[in-house]
Amino acid sequence: MISNVYNYYLSQYATKPSSRFDSHKKSELRNVYNKMVSINRRSPLYKLNLSEDMQKLAIDIKENAIGLKDISTELSEAESGMNEIRHKARSTNEEALDVKYTGDEKETADGFSIDIKQLATNQVNTGHFLQPQSKYLAAGDYSFDINISDVTYELQFHVDNQDTTKNVQEKIAQLINRSGIGMRAQIESDALGNSAISVSSGQTGIRNMKSLIFTVSDDENSKNKGAVEYLGLNRTMQYPANAIFAINGDVRSSADNHITVNGIFDLEFKGATKEPVDVFLEEDTDSIAKEVSEFVDGYNRVVDFARRASKKFEGGERLYKEFERIAKSYNAVLEENGFVVREDGELEISEEGEQRLGSREEVSKVLSSLEDFRSSVSRKTENMISNPIAYIDKKLVVYKHPVKNFISPYNSSAYAGIMFDGYY
């Protein structure tokens, strides 16, 4: 039974990405220990129902609470940093240009204008369009060379008696795609149903004064010459070209469509422009709005989990009602700030709330007003993390003596036993 639950944990939660909240200082671990001791000192002695479903419930409670607690902490940090104006890069033509700011977000930087005259292009070789059912190549072993930046790769393939031209083309395309040499091959068809191999380079632009990025040949050292010429693998239909652009009127070129300006603006060209595009910095309120939205989503995930668990477990019902009470006690504050508490207990951001989150002044007011609600949710998640066993079905055995108290060290710590007892 325990092995099944441990496997459940591994399959559901162990593969989730790590966050910076997964590591702790000694003082934080000491606080966790002290809290566990306090819980065990005050807790009556219970006989726990540790069925497989109950063990899974404890795991789900703890992991859902950890996720919401991390999001809540991030929102709190975002609020504390509201007085520091942060910036992000924008452009006046986002269809033609993606821009990111990699400098210090707390500092400003001068913008600029850029005119993208042409994009950097790759090389494309398109072969002859041939009747797919024809059989020109004789059965046997073949090879050809692809030369990229003075490095030659030899690729070999075999032709069977029953192979048609289309079969051979597919074999070669698959061979090139699997070679890992930065090339891509595909089969194209024309209006008559004939097929050809199209081979393109992943690299763009002109480098080392060479007009071609790659060449394809089957010279005298290759097995059974003739495949390259017959299939047209050496027919260059699109030559590589550099990106041409002007920054503040100064014309430049790049072999790539990805450049960095002044070491702090990261640009990705997506299309040519008809007129110069302005790149500039603006105050970043989107990141705070995103933190608020993620907090709402995290809160709703826990409430949804508790609602589903309430249909099967008494502890799940109690957890759901606890979150209901939190939402009801702050209902007026939530509504004033553009949040709606739905009938199922989950939160929803109204259209007015979305607008307020788009304003720096308003989002600061919203965060300040919701601090008590966020803190209340954070305290609840801390309790869930410290003692998920509190929501497990159990029978009371005896209350603690009100005067002569003692610590029962494994009461709420039974959660650790769920995970590791079967491995000692």
PDB file of N, CA and C in Angstrom, residues 120-195:
ATOM      1  N   ALA A 120      17.399  38.123 -42.835  1.00  0.00           N
ATOM      2  CA  ALA A 120      18.411  37.133 -43.187  1.00  0.00           C
ATOM      3  C   ALA A 120      17.694  35.861 -43.636  1.00  0.00           C
ATOM      4  N   THR A 121      18.177  35.256 -44.718  1.00  0.00           N
ATOM      5  CA  THR A 121      17.548  34.038 -45.232  1.00  0.00           C
ATOM      6  C   THR A 121      18.540  32.880 -45.238  1.00  0.00           C
ATOM      7  N   ASN A 122      17.996  31.677 -45.260  1.00  0.00           N
ATOM      8  CA  ASN A 122      18.832  30.489 -45.307  1.00  0.00           C
ATOM      9  C   ASN A 122      18.993  30.018 -46.751  1.00  0.00           C
ATOM     10  N   GLN A 123      19.720  28.931 -46.921  1.00  0.00           N
ATOM     11  CA  GLN A 123      19.902  28.346 -48.247  1.00  0.00           C
ATOM     12  C   GLN A 123      18.917  27.204 -48.418  1.00  0.00           C
ATOM     13  N   VAL A 124      18.313  27.140 -49.598  1.00  0.00           N
ATOM     14  CA  VAL A 124      17.375  26.060 -49.896  1.00  0.00           C
ATOM     15  C   VAL A 124      17.755  25.437 -51.238  1.00  0.00           C
ATOM     16  N   ASN A 125      18.002  24.131 -51.218  1.00  0.00           N
ATOM     17  CA  ASN A 125      18.217  23.358 -52.449  1.00  0.00           C
ATOM     18  C   ASN A 125      16.954  22.544 -52.728  1.00  0.00           C
ATOM     19  N   THR A 126      16.366  22.738 -53.897  1.00  0.00           N
ATOM     20  CA  THR A 126      15.177  21.981 -54.274  1.00  0.00           C
ATOM     21  C   THR A 126      15.497  21.133 -55.486  1.00  0.00           C
ATOM     22  N   GLY A 127      15.283  19.832 -55.364  1.00  0.00           N
ATOM     23  CA  GLY A 127      15.650  18.896 -56.421  1.00  0.00           C
ATOM     24  C   GLY A 127      14.688  18.897 -57.587  1.00  0.00           C
ATOM     25  N   HIS A 128      14.941  17.999 -58.532  1.00  0.00           N
ATOM     26  CA  HIS A 128      14.078  17.861 -59.701  1.00  0.00           C
ATOM     27  C   HIS A 128      12.747  17.243 -59.279  1.00  0.00           C
ATOM     28  N   PHE A 129      11.675  17.737 -59.892  1.00  0.00           N
ATOM     29  CA  PHE A 129      10.363  17.125 -59.678  1.00  0.00           C
ATOM     30  C   PHE A 129      10.252  15.922 -60.607  1.00  0.00           C
ATOM     31  N   LEU A 130      10.157  14.737 -60.021  1.00  0.00           N
ATOM     32  CA  LEU A 130      10.210  13.481 -60.765  1.00  0.00           C
ATOM     33  C   LEU A 130       8.934  12.684 -60.553  1.00  0.00           C
ATOM     34  N   GLN A 131       8.644  11.821 -61.527  1.00  0.00           N
ATOM     35  CA  GLN A 131       7.488  10.940 -61.418  1.00  0.00           C
ATOM     36  C   GLN A 131       7.724   9.975 -60.246  1.00  0.00           C
ATOM     37  N   PRO A 132       6.860  10.013 -59.207  1.00  0.00           N
ATOM     38  CA  PRO A 132       7.149   9.288 -57.964  1.00  0.00           C
ATOM     39  C   PRO A 132       7.252   7.775 -58.127  1.00  0.00           C
ATOM     40  N   GLN A 133       6.586   7.181 -59.119  1.00  0.00           N
ATOM     41  CA  GLN A 133       6.617   5.725 -59.275  1.00  0.00           C
ATOM     42  C   GLN A 133       7.744   5.244 -60.191  1.00  0.00           C
ATOM     43  N   SER A 134       8.560   6.190 -60.690  1.00  0.00           N
ATOM     44  CA  SER A 134       9.668   5.801 -61.569  1.00  0.00           C
ATOM     45  C   SER A 134      10.754   5.090 -60.771  1.00  0.00           C
ATOM     46  N   LYS A 135      11.585   4.322 -61.508  1.00  0.00           N
ATOM     47  CA  LYS A 135      12.699   3.592 -60.869  1.00  0.00           C
ATOM     48  C   LYS A 135      13.963   3.818 -61.689  1.00  0.00           C
ATOM     49  N   TYR A 136      14.640   4.915 -61.398  1.00  0.00           N
ATOM     50  CA  TYR A 136      15.834   5.258 -62.168  1.00  0.00           C
ATOM     51  C   TYR A 136      17.075   4.650 -61.534  1.00  0.00           C
ATOM     52  N   LEU A 137      17.201   4.754 -60.217  1.00  0.00           N
ATOM     53  CA  LEU A 137      18.413   4.290 -59.533  1.00  0.00           C
ATOM     54  C   LEU A 137      18.398   2.779 -59.394  1.00  0.00           C
ATOM     55  N   ALA A 138      19.503   2.161 -59.774  1.00  0.00           N
ATOM     56  CA  ALA A 138      19.635   0.713 -59.649  1.00  0.00           C
ATOM     57  C   ALA A 138      19.804   0.332 -58.186  1.00  0.00           C
ATOM     58  N   ALA A 139      19.440  -0.901 -57.858  1.00  0.00           N
ATOM     59  CA  ALA A 139      19.599  -1.379 -56.480  1.00  0.00           C
ATOM     60  C   ALA A 139      21.075  -1.375 -56.100  1.00  0.00           C
ATOM     61  N   GLY A 140      21.344  -1.029 -54.828  1.00  0.00           N
ATOM     62  CA  GLY A 140      22.729  -1.004 -54.358  1.00  0.00           C
ATOM     63  C   GLY A 140      22.937   0.028 -53.273  1.00  0.00           C
ATOM     64  N   ASP A 141      24.190   0.184 -52.856  1.00  0.00           N
ATOM     65  CA  ASP A 141      24.557   1.145 -51.813  1.00  0.00           C
ATOM     66  C   ASP A 141      24.995   2.456 -52.447  1.00  0.00           C
ATOM     67  N   TYR A 142      24.516   3.560 -51.890  1.00  0.00           N
ATOM     68  CA  TYR A 142      24.846   4.896 -52.386  1.00  0.00           C
ATOM     69  C   TYR A 142      25.332   5.756 -51.230  1.00  0.00           C
ATOM     70  N   SER A 143      26.061   6.809 -51.586  1.00  0.00           N
ATOM     71  CA  SER A 143      26.485   7.784 -50.578  1.00  0.00           C
ATOM     72  C   SER A 143      26.653   9.137 -51.242  1.00  0.00           C
ATOM     73  N   PHE A 144      26.569  10.192 -50.434  1.00  0.00           N
ATOM     74  CA  PHE A 144      26.821  11.541 -50.921  1.00  0.00           C
ATOM     75  C   PHE A 144      27.390  12.369 -49.774  1.00  0.00           C
ATOM     76  N   ASP A 145      28.050  13.469 -50.122  1.00  0.00           N
ATOM     77  CA  ASP A 145      28.702  14.336 -49.138  1.00  0.00           C
ATOM     78  C   ASP A 145      27.959  15.659 -49.029  1.00  0.00           C
ATOM     79  N   ILE A 146      27.810  16.134 -47.794  1.00  0.00           N
ATOM     80  CA  ILE A 146      27.307  17.483 -47.538  1.00  0.00           C
ATOM     81  C   ILE A 146      28.419  18.244 -46.844  1.00  0.00           C
ATOM     82  N   ASN A 147      28.871  19.321 -47.463  1.00  0.00           N
ATOM     83  CA  ASN A 147      29.949  20.134 -46.909  1.00  0.00           C
ATOM     84  C   ASN A 147      29.364  21.397 -46.290  1.00  0.00           C
ATOM     85  N   ILE A 148      29.605  21.588 -44.982  1.00  0.00           N
ATOM     86  CA  ILE A 148      29.120  22.763 -44.253  1.00  0.00           C
ATOM     87  C   ILE A 148      30.297  23.400 -43.536  1.00  0.00           C
ATOM     88  N   SER A 149      30.626  24.632 -43.896  1.00  0.00           N
ATOM     89  CA  SER A 149      31.723  25.368 -43.240  1.00  0.00           C
ATOM     90  C   SER A 149      33.009  24.549 -43.207  1.00  0.00           C
ATOM     91  N   ASP A 150      33.365  23.991 -44.363  1.00  0.00           N
ATOM     92  CA  ASP A 150      34.602  23.212 -44.536  1.00  0.00           C
ATOM     93  C   ASP A 150      34.613  21.902 -43.754  1.00  0.00           C
ATOM     94  N   VAL A 151      33.463  21.489 -43.256  1.00  0.00           N
ATOM     95  CA  VAL A 151      33.333  20.181 -42.613  1.00  0.00           C
ATOM     96  C   VAL A 151      32.453  19.319 -43.504  1.00  0.00           C
ATOM     97  N   THR A 152      32.948  18.133 -43.848  1.00  0.00           N
ATOM     98  CA  THR A 152      32.232  17.256 -44.776  1.00  0.00           C
ATOM     99  C   THR A 152      31.603  16.085 -44.025  1.00  0.00           C
ATOM    100  N   TYR A 153      30.321  15.877 -44.303  1.00  0.00           N
ATOM    101  CA  TYR A 153      29.578  14.766 -43.703  1.00  0.00           C
ATOM    102  C   TYR A 153      29.188  13.810 -44.816  1.00  0.00           C
ATOM    103  N   GLU A 154      29.527  12.523 -44.648  1.00  0.00           N
ATOM    104  CA  GLU A 154      29.162  11.507 -45.629  1.00  0.00           C
ATOM    105  C   GLU A 154      27.909  10.778 -45.148  1.00  0.00           C
ATOM    106  N   LEU A 155      26.884  10.755 -45.995  1.00  0.00           N
ATOM    107  CA  LEU A 155      25.641  10.076 -45.678  1.00  0.00           C
ATOM    108  C   LEU A 155      25.436   8.921 -46.656  1.00  0.00           C
ATOM    109  N   GLN A 156      25.059   7.756 -46.131  1.00  0.00           N
ATOM    110  CA  GLN A 156      24.907   6.561 -46.951  1.00  0.00           C
ATOM    111  C   GLN A 156      23.476   6.040 -46.881  1.00  0.00           C
ATOM    112  N   PHE A 157      23.027   5.469 -47.990  1.00  0.00           N
ATOM    113  CA  PHE A 157      21.699   4.862 -48.029  1.00  0.00           C
ATOM    114  C   PHE A 157      21.712   3.697 -49.005  1.00  0.00           C
ATOM    115  N   HIS A 158      20.683   2.863 -48.924  1.00  0.00           N
ATOM    116  CA  HIS A 158      20.598   1.670 -49.772  1.00  0.00           C
ATOM    117  C   HIS A 158      19.307   1.713 -50.571  1.00  0.00           C
ATOM    118  N   VAL A 159      19.398   1.303 -51.816  1.00  0.00           N
ATOM    119  CA  VAL A 159      18.232   1.227 -52.701  1.00  0.00           C
ATOM    120  C   VAL A 159      17.927  -0.239 -52.977  1.00  0.00           C
ATOM    121  N   ASP A 160      16.687  -0.656 -52.704  1.00  0.00           N
ATOM    122  CA  ASP A 160      16.243  -2.012 -53.001  1.00  0.00           C
ATOM    123  C   ASP A 160      15.634  -2.074 -54.399  1.00  0.00           C
ATOM    124  N   ASN A 161      15.457  -3.285 -54.894  1.00  0.00           N
ATOM    125  CA  ASN A 161      14.892  -3.466 -56.238  1.00  0.00           C
ATOM    126  C   ASN A 161      13.496  -2.871 -56.361  1.00  0.00           C
ATOM    127  N   GLN A 162      12.709  -2.952 -55.284  1.00  0.00           N
ATOM    128  CA  GLN A 162      11.325  -2.486 -55.352  1.00  0.00           C
ATOM    129  C   GLN A 162      11.173  -0.997 -55.036  1.00  0.00           C
ATOM    130  N   ASP A 163      12.254  -0.314 -54.670  1.00  0.00           N
ATOM    131  CA  ASP A 163      12.173   1.103 -54.295  1.00  0.00           C
ATOM    132  C   ASP A 163      11.868   1.983 -55.502  1.00  0.00           C
ATOM    133  N   THR A 164      10.856   2.836 -55.371  1.00  0.00           N
ATOM    134  CA  THR A 164      10.553   3.829 -56.393  1.00  0.00           C
ATOM    135  C   THR A 164      11.323   5.108 -56.093  1.00  0.00           C
ATOM    136  N   THR A 165      11.232   6.059 -57.002  1.00  0.00           N
ATOM    137  CA  THR A 165      11.900   7.349 -56.789  1.00  0.00           C
ATOM    138  C   THR A 165      11.386   8.014 -55.513  1.00  0.00           C
ATOM    139  N   LYS A 166      10.075   7.931 -55.272  1.00  0.00           N
ATOM    140  CA  LYS A 166       9.499   8.524 -54.055  1.00  0.00           C
ATOM    141  C   LYS A 166      10.062   7.844 -52.809  1.00  0.00           C
ATOM    142  N   ASN A 167      10.229   6.518 -52.858  1.00  0.00           N
ATOM    143  CA  ASN A 167      10.814   5.802 -51.723  1.00  0.00           C
ATOM    144  C   ASN A 167      12.230   6.296 -51.440  1.00  0.00           C
ATOM    145  N   VAL A 168      13.011   6.464 -52.506  1.00  0.00           N
ATOM    146  CA  VAL A 168      14.400   6.917 -52.354  1.00  0.00           C
ATOM    147  C   VAL A 168      14.438   8.336 -51.784  1.00  0.00           C
ATOM    148  N   GLN A 169      13.585   9.192 -52.302  1.00  0.00           N
ATOM    149  CA  GLN A 169      13.527  10.574 -51.791  1.00  0.00           C
ATOM    150  C   GLN A 169      13.203  10.580 -50.299  1.00  0.00           C
ATOM    151  N   GLU A 170      12.249   9.763 -49.876  1.00  0.00           N
ATOM    152  CA  GLU A 170      11.873   9.703 -48.462  1.00  0.00           C
ATOM    153  C   GLU A 170      13.013   9.168 -47.606  1.00  0.00           C
ATOM    154  N   LYS A 171      13.740   8.178 -48.120  1.00  0.00           N
ATOM    155  CA  LYS A 171      14.885   7.640 -47.389  1.00  0.00           C
ATOM    156  C   LYS A 171      15.947   8.714 -47.162  1.00  0.00           C
ATOM    157  N   ILE A 172      16.235   9.473 -48.216  1.00  0.00           N
ATOM    158  CA  ILE A 172      17.256  10.517 -48.111  1.00  0.00           C
ATOM    159  C   ILE A 172      16.802  11.637 -47.179  1.00  0.00           C
ATOM    160  N   ALA A 173      15.531  12.035 -47.278  1.00  0.00           N
ATOM    161  CA  ALA A 173      15.011  13.094 -46.396  1.00  0.00           C
ATOM    162  C   ALA A 173      15.104  12.659 -44.936  1.00  0.00           C
ATOM    163  N   GLN A 174      14.727  11.433 -44.666  1.00  0.00           N
ATOM    164  CA  GLN A 174      14.799  10.910 -43.299  1.00  0.00           C
ATOM    165  C   GLN A 174      16.246  10.842 -42.827  1.00  0.00           C
ATOM    166  N   LEU A 175      17.147  10.445 -43.726  1.00  0.00           N
ATOM    167  CA  LEU A 175      18.580  10.357 -43.396  1.00  0.00           C
ATOM    168  C   LEU A 175      19.143  11.717 -43.010  1.00  0.00           C
ATOM    169  N   ILE A 176      18.805  12.746 -43.776  1.00  0.00           N
ATOM    170  CA  ILE A 176      19.306  14.096 -43.491  1.00  0.00           C
ATOM    171  C   ILE A 176      18.720  14.622 -42.180  1.00  0.00           C
ATOM    172  N   ASN A 177      17.429  14.425 -41.971  1.00  0.00           N
ATOM    173  CA  ASN A 177      16.779  14.932 -40.757  1.00  0.00           C
ATOM    174  C   ASN A 177      17.317  14.270 -39.498  1.00  0.00           C
ATOM    175  N   ARG A 178      17.735  13.014 -39.603  1.00  0.00           N
ATOM    176  CA  ARG A 178      18.251  12.300 -38.440  1.00  0.00           C
ATOM    177  C   ARG A 178      19.751  12.498 -38.222  1.00  0.00           C
ATOM    178  N   SER A 179      20.423  13.136 -39.178  1.00  0.00           N
ATOM    179  CA  SER A 179      21.881  13.243 -39.112  1.00  0.00           C
ATOM    180  C   SER A 179      22.365  14.220 -38.045  1.00  0.00           C
ATOM    181  N   GLY A 180      21.522  15.199 -37.664  1.00  0.00           N
ATOM    182  CA  GLY A 180      21.915  16.168 -36.649  1.00  0.00           C
ATOM    183  C   GLY A 180      22.982  17.144 -37.105  1.00  0.00           C
ATOM    184  N   ILE A 181      22.995  17.495 -38.388  1.00  0.00           N
ATOM    185  CA  ILE A 181      24.021  18.405 -38.911  1.00  0.00           C
ATOM    186  C   ILE A 181      23.453  19.796 -39.192  1.00  0.00           C
ATOM    187  N   GLY A 182      22.262  20.078 -38.660  1.00  0.00           N
ATOM    188  CA  GLY A 182      21.685  21.410 -38.831  1.00  0.00           C
ATOM    189  C   GLY A 182      20.992  21.614 -40.157  1.00  0.00           C
ATOM    190  N   MET A 183      20.518  20.534 -40.765  1.00  0.00           N
ATOM    191  CA  MET A 183      19.814  20.620 -42.044  1.00  0.00           C
ATOM    192  C   MET A 183      18.410  20.039 -41.877  1.00  0.00           C
ATOM    193  N   ARG A 184      17.510  20.476 -42.740  1.00  0.00           N
ATOM    194  CA  ARG A 184      16.145  19.944 -42.734  1.00  0.00           C
ATOM    195  C   ARG A 184      15.745  19.595 -44.155  1.00  0.00           C
ATOM    196  N   ALA A 185      15.174  18.399 -44.307  1.00  0.00           N
ATOM    197  CA  ALA A 185      14.746  17.954 -45.640  1.00  0.00           C
ATOM    198  C   ALA A 185      13.271  17.576 -45.605  1.00  0.00           C
ATOM    199  N   GLN A 186      12.581  17.854 -46.698  1.00  0.00           N
ATOM    200  CA  GLN A 186      11.173  17.485 -46.818  1.00  0.00           C
ATOM    201  C   GLN A 186      10.843  17.189 -48.278  1.00  0.00           C
ATOM    202  N   ILE A 187       9.754  16.470 -48.486  1.00  0.00           N
ATOM    203  CA  ILE A 187       9.327  16.125 -49.840  1.00  0.00           C
ATOM    204  C   ILE A 187       8.261  17.119 -50.281  1.00  0.00           C
ATOM    205  N   GLU A 188       8.433  17.703 -51.459  1.00  0.00           N
ATOM    206  CA  GLU A 188       7.461  18.632 -52.021  1.00  0.00           C
ATOM    207  C   GLU A 188       6.838  18.036 -53.275  1.00  0.00           C
ATOM    208  N   SER A 189       5.642  18.482 -53.596  1.00  0.00           N
ATOM    209  CA  SER A 189       4.938  17.998 -54.783  1.00  0.00           C
ATOM    210  C   SER A 189       4.516  19.176 -55.647  1.00  0.00           C
ATOM    211  N   ASP A 190       4.474  18.960 -56.950  1.00  0.00           N
ATOM    212  CA  ASP A 190       3.998  20.013 -57.844  1.00  0.00           C
ATOM    213  C   ASP A 190       2.564  19.727 -58.269  1.00  0.00           C
ATOM    214  N   ALA A 191       2.023  20.554 -59.159  1.00  0.00           N
ATOM    215  CA  ALA A 191       0.626  20.431 -59.575  1.00  0.00           C
ATOM    216  C   ALA A 191       0.353  19.134 -60.325  1.00  0.00           C
ATOM    217  N   LEU A 192       1.406  18.514 -60.886  1.00  0.00           N
ATOM    218  CA  LEU A 192       1.239  17.276 -61.652  1.00  0.00           C
ATOM    219  C   LEU A 192       1.408  16.033 -60.787  1.00  0.00           C
ATOM    220  N   GLY A 193       1.684  16.240 -59.511  1.00  0.00           N
ATOM    221  CA  GLY A 193       1.864  15.101 -58.624  1.00  0.00           C
ATOM    222  C   GLY A 193       3.281  14.578 -58.568  1.00  0.00           C
ATOM    223  N   ASN A 194       4.221  15.271 -59.232  1.00  0.00           N
ATOM    224  CA  ASN A 194       5.624  14.877 -59.162  1.00  0.00           C
ATOM    225  C   ASN A 194       6.211  15.308 -57.823  1.00  0.00           C
ATOM    226  N   SER A 195       7.276  14.622 -57.391  1.00  0.00           N
ATOM    227  CA  SER A 195       7.863  14.899 -56.079  1.00  0.00           C
ATOM    228  C   SER A 195       9.331  15.273 -56.201  1.00  0.00           C
TER     229      SER A 195
END
